[in-house]
CSV table of C-alpha atoms in Angstrom, one decimal:
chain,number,residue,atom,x,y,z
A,16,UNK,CA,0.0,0.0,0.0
A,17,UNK,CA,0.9,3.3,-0.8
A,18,UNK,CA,2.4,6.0,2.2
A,19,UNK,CA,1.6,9.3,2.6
A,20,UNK,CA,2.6,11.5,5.9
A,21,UNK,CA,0.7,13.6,7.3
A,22,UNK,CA,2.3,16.2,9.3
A,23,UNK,CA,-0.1,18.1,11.1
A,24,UNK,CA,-0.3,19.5,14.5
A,25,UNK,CA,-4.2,19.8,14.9
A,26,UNK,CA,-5.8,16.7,15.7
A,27,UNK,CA,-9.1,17.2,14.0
A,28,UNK,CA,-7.4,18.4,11.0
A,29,UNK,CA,-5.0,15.4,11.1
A,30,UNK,CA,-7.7,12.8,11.7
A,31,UNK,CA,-10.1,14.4,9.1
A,32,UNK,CA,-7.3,13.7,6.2
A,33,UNK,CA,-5.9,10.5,7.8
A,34,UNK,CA,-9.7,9.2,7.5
A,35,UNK,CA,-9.5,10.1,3.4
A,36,UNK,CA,-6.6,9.0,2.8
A,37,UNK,CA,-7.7,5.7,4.2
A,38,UNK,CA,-10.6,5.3,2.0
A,39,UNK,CA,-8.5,6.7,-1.1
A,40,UNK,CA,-6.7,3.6,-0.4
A,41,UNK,CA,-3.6,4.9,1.2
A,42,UNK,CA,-1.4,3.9,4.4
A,43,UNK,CA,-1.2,7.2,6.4
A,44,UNK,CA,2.1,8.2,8.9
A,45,UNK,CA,1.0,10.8,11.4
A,46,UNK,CA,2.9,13.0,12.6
A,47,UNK,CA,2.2,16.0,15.0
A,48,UNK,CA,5.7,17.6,15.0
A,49,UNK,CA,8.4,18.5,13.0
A,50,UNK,CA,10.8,16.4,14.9
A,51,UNK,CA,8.4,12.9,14.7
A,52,UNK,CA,7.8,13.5,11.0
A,53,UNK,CA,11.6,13.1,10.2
A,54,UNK,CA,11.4,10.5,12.5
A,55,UNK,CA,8.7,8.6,11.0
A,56,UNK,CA,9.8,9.2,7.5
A,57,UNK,CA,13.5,7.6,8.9
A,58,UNK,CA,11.8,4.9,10.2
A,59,UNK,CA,9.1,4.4,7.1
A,60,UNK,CA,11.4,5.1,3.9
A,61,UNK,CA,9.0,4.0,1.4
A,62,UNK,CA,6.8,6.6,1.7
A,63,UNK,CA,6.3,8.1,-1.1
A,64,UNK,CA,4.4,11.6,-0.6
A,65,UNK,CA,4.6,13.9,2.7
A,66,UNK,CA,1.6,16.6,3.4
A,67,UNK,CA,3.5,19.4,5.8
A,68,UNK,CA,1.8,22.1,7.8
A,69,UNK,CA,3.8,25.1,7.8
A,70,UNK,CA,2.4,26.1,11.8
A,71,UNK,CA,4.0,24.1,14.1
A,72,UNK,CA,4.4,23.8,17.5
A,73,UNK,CA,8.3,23.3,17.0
A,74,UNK,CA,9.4,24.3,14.1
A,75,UNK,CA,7.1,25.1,10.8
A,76,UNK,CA,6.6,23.2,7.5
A,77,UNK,CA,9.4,25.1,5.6
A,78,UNK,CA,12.3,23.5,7.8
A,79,UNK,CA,10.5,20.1,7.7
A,80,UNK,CA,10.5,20.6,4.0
A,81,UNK,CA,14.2,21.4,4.0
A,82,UNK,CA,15.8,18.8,6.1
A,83,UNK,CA,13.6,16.2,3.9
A,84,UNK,CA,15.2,17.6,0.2
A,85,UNK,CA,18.3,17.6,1.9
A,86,UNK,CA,18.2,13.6,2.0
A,87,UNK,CA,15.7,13.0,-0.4
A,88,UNK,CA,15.0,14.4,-3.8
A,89,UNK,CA,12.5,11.9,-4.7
A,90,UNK,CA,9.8,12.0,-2.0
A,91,UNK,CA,6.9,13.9,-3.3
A,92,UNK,CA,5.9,17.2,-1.1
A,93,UNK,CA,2.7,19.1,-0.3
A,94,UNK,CA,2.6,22.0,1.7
A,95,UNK,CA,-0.5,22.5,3.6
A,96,UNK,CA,-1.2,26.3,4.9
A,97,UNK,CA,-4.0,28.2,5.9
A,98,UNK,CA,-2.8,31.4,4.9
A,99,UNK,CA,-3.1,32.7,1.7
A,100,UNK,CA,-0.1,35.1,1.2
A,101,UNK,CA,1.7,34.7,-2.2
A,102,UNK,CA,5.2,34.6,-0.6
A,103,UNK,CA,4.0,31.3,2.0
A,104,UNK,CA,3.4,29.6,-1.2
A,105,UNK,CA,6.6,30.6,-3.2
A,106,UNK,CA,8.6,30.2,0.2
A,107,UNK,CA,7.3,26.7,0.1
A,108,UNK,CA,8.5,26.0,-3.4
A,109,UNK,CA,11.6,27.5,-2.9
A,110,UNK,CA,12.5,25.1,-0.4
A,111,UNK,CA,12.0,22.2,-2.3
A,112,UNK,CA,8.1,21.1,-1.9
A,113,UNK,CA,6.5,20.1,-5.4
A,114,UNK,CA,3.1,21.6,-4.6
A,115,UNK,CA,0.3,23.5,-1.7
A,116,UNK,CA,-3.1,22.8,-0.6
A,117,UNK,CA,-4.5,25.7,1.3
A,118,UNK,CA,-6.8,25.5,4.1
A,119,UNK,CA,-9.6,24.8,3.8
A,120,UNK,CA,-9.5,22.3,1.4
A,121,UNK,CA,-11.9,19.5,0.3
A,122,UNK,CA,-10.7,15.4,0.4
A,123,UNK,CA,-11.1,15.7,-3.1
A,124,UNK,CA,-8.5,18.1,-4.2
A,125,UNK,CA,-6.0,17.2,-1.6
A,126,UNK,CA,-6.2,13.2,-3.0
A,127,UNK,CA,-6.0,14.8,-6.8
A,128,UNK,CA,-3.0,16.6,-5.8
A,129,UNK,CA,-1.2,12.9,-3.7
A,130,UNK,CA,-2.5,11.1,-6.6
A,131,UNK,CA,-1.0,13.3,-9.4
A,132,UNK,CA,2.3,13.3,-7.3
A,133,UNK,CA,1.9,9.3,-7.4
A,134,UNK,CA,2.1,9.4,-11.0
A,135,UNK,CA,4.7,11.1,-11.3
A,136,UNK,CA,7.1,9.4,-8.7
A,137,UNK,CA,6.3,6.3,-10.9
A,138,UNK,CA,5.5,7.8,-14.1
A,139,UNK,CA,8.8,5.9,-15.9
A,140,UNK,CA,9.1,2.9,-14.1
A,141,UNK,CA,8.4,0.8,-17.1
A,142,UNK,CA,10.1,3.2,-19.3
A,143,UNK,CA,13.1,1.6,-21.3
A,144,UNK,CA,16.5,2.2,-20.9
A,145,UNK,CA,17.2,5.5,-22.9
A,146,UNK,CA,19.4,8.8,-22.8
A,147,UNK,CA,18.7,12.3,-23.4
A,148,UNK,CA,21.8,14.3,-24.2
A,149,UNK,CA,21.9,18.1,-25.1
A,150,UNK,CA,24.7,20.3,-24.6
A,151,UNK,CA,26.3,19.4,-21.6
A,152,UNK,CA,23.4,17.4,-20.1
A,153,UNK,CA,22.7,13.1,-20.3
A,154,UNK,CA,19.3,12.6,-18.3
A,155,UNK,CA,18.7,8.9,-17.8
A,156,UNK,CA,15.0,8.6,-18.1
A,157,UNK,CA,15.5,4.6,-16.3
A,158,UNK,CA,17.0,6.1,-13.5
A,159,UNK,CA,15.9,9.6,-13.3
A,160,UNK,CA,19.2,11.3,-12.7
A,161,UNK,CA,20.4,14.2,-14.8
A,162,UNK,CA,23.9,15.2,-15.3
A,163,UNK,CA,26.1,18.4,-16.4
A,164,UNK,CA,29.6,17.7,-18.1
A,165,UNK,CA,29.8,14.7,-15.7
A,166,UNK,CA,28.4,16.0,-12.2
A,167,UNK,CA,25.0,14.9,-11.1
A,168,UNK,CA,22.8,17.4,-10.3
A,169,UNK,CA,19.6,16.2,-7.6
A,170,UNK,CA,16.2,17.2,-9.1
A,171,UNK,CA,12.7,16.8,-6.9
A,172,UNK,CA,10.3,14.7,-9.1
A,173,UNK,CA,8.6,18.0,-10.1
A,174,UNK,CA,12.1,19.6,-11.7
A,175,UNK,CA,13.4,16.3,-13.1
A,176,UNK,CA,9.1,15.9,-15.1
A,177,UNK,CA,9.6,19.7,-16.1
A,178,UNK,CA,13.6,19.2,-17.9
A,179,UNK,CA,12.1,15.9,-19.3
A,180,UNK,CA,9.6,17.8,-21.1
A,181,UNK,CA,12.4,20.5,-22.2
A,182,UNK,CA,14.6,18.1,-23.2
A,183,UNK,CA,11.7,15.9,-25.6
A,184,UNK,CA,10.9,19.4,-27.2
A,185,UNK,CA,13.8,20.6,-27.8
A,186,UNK,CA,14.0,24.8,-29.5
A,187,UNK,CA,10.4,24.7,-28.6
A,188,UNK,CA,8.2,27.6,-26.9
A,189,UNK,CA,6.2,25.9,-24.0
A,190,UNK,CA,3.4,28.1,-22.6
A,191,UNK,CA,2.7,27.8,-18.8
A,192,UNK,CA,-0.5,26.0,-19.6
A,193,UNK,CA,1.6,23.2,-21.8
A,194,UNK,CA,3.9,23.0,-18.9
A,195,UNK,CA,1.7,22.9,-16.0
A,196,UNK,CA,-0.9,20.4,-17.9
A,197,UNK,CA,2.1,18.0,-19.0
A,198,UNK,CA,3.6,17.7,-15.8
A,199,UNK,CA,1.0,18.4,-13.1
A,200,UNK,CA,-1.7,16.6,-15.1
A,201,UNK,CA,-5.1,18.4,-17.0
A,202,UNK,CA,-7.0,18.2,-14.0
A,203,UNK,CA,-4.6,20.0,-11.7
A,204,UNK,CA,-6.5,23.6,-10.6
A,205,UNK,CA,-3.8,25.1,-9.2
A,206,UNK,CA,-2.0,29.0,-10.3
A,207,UNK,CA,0.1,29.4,-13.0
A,208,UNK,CA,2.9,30.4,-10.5
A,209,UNK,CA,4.0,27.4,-9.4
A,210,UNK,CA,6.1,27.2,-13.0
A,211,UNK,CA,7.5,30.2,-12.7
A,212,UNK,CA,8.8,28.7,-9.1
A,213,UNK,CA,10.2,25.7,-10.4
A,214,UNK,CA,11.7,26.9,-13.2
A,215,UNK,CA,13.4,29.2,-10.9
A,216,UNK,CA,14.9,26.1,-8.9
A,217,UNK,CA,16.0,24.6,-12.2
A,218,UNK,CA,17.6,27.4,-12.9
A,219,UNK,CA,19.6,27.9,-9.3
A,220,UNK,CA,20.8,24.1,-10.2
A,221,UNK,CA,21.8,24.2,-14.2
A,222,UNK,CA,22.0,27.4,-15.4
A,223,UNK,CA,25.9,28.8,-15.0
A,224,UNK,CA,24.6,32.5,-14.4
A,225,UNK,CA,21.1,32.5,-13.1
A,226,UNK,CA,20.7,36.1,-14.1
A,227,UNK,CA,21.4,35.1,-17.7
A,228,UNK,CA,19.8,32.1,-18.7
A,229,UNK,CA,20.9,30.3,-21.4
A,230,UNK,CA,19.2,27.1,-20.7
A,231,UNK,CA,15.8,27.1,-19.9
A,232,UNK,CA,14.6,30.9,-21.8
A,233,UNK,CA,12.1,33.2,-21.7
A,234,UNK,CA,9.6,33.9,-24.3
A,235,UNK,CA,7.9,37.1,-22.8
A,236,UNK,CA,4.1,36.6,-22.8
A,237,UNK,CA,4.3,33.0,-23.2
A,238,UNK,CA,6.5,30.8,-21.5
A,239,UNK,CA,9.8,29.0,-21.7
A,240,UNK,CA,12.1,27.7,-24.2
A,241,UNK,CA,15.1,24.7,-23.9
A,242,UNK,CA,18.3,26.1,-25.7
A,243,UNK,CA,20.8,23.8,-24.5
């Protein structure tokens, strides 16, 4: 069965989602503080998404979010908030999480959102072995690594599904829309934003001068280009 964490300091809340995620069919970790969600994910290292609160009584989501990408680039990450302000949800992104639920929420969404991240964690499991080489970059698509003149560089799911889709399309403008459908799926109701984010990381990681891209373009008005 599938593991999702739920890191959430509120009991209600916490037993509200535990109870959907059961009947969606998944195996729920709960957690109530910072310091037992790294614990539990250390002790359960087949799970494959974590749901964070950014208020906590210890610490908040952001650090939890950190000190998980620091050891695992895989894991898929929701950030659940009940505030509303634009930097919460960039801050989130910023620090690694693939995506943000805000409070409140209905079961629905929140299971679209795991499910979608699902997907994607196994999206090429079957996939053959095959290479993607431009410019100075090989991306395994078996393994899901990607390196730059022969040094790895660790992607989260979310960045590794967005250079895949530069890297297939190669010279060609992707709007937000193509980006967001293609890698978050069609039903995904979430802001446009959350590109610009992660392109942003990708950026911080392969680009040589992040103030002049040469990489991963803009085309003003529209969206993004692969040049490598």
């Amino acid at each position: 069965m599938k593991k999702v964490l739920i890191l959430e300091d509120e009991v209600n809340i916490r037993s509200f989602v535990v109870i959907n995620l059961k009947r969606a069919g998944y195996e729920a970790i709960e957690a109530g503080t910072g310091e037992e969600a790294l614990r539990k994910i250390n002790e359960n290292p087949d799970i494959g998404v974590a749901i964070l609160d950014i208020m906590l009584p210890d610490t908040d989501g952001f650090e939890v979010c950190r000190s998980i990408r620091a050891n695992n680039k895989q894991m898929g990450i929701i950030m659940l908030t009940a505030r509303t302000q634009e930097m919460d949800k960039v801050t989130g992104l910023m620090t690694g999480a693939d995506d943000y639920v805000t409070k409140p929420f209905s079961p629905a969404e929140l299971t679209a959102r795991i499910d979608a991240l699902y997907r994607r964690i196994g999206g090429d499991s079957m996939a053959a072995s095959e290479l993607l080489t431009q410019g100075p970059f090989v991306m395994n698509i078996r393994n899901h690594t990607l390196e730059k003149s022969g040094n790895r560089i660790r992607l989260t799911q979310v960045e590794y599904s967005i250079l895949k889709l530069f890297m297939q399309n190669p010279g060609r403008a992707l709007s937000r829309e193509d980006i967001l459908s293609a890698v978050w799926g069609r039903e995904y109701e979430g802001e446009l934003k959350i590109v610009d984010v992660n392109i942003r990381r990708l950026r911080i990681k392969i680009e040589d001068d992040t103030a002049n891209p040469i990489y991963i373009t803009t085309v003003w008005g529209f969206g993004y280009k692969w040049g490598a």
